[in-house]
Amino acid sequence: MAKVKYVDELREGEQVDDYFMIKSARLGETKAGKPYLALNLADKSGEINGPVWENAESLQKICRAGNVVRVRGLVQRYRENLQLKIDTINLGEEGEYDLSSFIATSLRPAHQMEEELQQLIDSVNDVFIRTLLLEVFSDIQSGADFKKSPAAKGIHHAYLGGLLEHSLSIARVAAMLADHYRGIDRDLVVAGALLHDIGKTKELASQSGVIDYTDIGRLKGHLYIGAELVGQAAASIEDFPEQTLTHLQHLILSHHGKYEFGSPVLPMTAEALLLSFIDDLDAKMNLVEQLGRKVESETYQWSDYQRSLERYLYLRPASPASTQQKDRDHSQPQDYETRLHDTKQRSLF
């Protein structure tokens, strides 16, 4: 039996008999003291919660993160969100399902993103910064991890290739705004954009499609790990300027923008301020894009309540044609002055 319907296609009132990957499982107790299982089920399109009220303790043995299970149940709405009321759950047998149905990956082709990464590195004029970028991304382990890693465990770009997609998006915007605002060092801010989350290559790992923190990730965090990796790369480059290294590490350590968001220092340079704003913007817009793909009608529709944004969103469906056009545009970056000229040619003034 192949995967019938993906999570983002499920609707309230539907009966379900399908395969899902268990993302997390927690054994709890009701107010009456009866055990239950709180499951988070997923496929490559999204996630849905599914409580198991009967035989929770015995089913806990098969309900482990990364396992694929066959679930029968009913889609219900609970506190503004859809959930699956599970009637039966069984461990999926190898050969019954295709693992690719459960592992979310970037919609952008990997080879296209790799080419864009090389183009952005080549666009950096400062020989020390360019050499450092080549050193980091040509390293067999960190380079490979960077290209396949997720950008987060949840919320935004939480899929294989998401880290590269997110970093490229930020770097493109950073390059554009560095041309727009006076006093911005383009090489520094583009390098900072490409390197800002490099620590996530060691902070997060995807095991059987389940994204989780590594031991070093929990103990150090990706900001410290990233600054450390950049420091190690700079140490291998003869006469690498200390001030340049300090600035790059500051970009990494401060890019969350605020102490309460996890940065040990606040952004204290123009480049660091710019990077922190772009990073936050890109994360939020990716979340909006993911939600837009779940809109079933052809008109605007309200989303479920988004706790990370503390609001509902009024969304229209994401257009596949629009996404494909943006991907083509990204694969053929133009000189900023050329784009500006083309825009003026189309302008009314």
PDB file of C-alpha atoms in Angstrom, residues 135-149 198 200-202:
ATOM      1  CA  GLU A 135      38.278  26.707   2.937  1.00  0.00           C
ATOM      2  CA  VAL A 136      35.027  26.186   4.862  1.00  0.00           C
ATOM      3  CA  PHE A 137      32.866  24.952   1.994  1.00  0.00           C
ATOM      4  CA  SER A 138      35.510  22.831   0.264  1.00  0.00           C
ATOM      5  CA  ASP A 139      36.096  20.900   3.484  1.00  0.00           C
ATOM      6  CA  ILE A 140      34.699  17.464   2.691  1.00  0.00           C
ATOM      7  CA  GLN A 141      32.669  17.075   5.885  1.00  0.00           C
ATOM      8  CA  SER A 142      31.375  20.591   6.571  1.00  0.00           C
ATOM      9  CA  GLY A 143      30.784  21.289   2.865  1.00  0.00           C
ATOM     10  CA  ALA A 144      28.717  18.143   2.372  1.00  0.00           C
ATOM     11  CA  ASP A 145      26.802  18.683   5.610  1.00  0.00           C
ATOM     12  CA  PHE A 146      26.051  22.299   4.671  1.00  0.00           C
ATOM     13  CA  LYS A 147      24.465  21.239   1.386  1.00  0.00           C
ATOM     14  CA  LYS A 148      22.147  18.628   2.896  1.00  0.00           C
ATOM     15  CA  SER A 149      21.434  19.945   6.407  1.00  0.00           C
ATOM     16  CA  ILE A 198      27.334  26.984   9.542  1.00  0.00           C
ATOM     17  CA  LYS A 200      24.037  23.900  12.382  1.00  0.00           C
ATOM     18  CA  THR A 201      26.000  21.339  10.372  1.00  0.00           C
ATOM     19  CA  LYS A 202      27.123  20.023  13.766  1.00  0.00           C
TER      20      LYS A 202
END
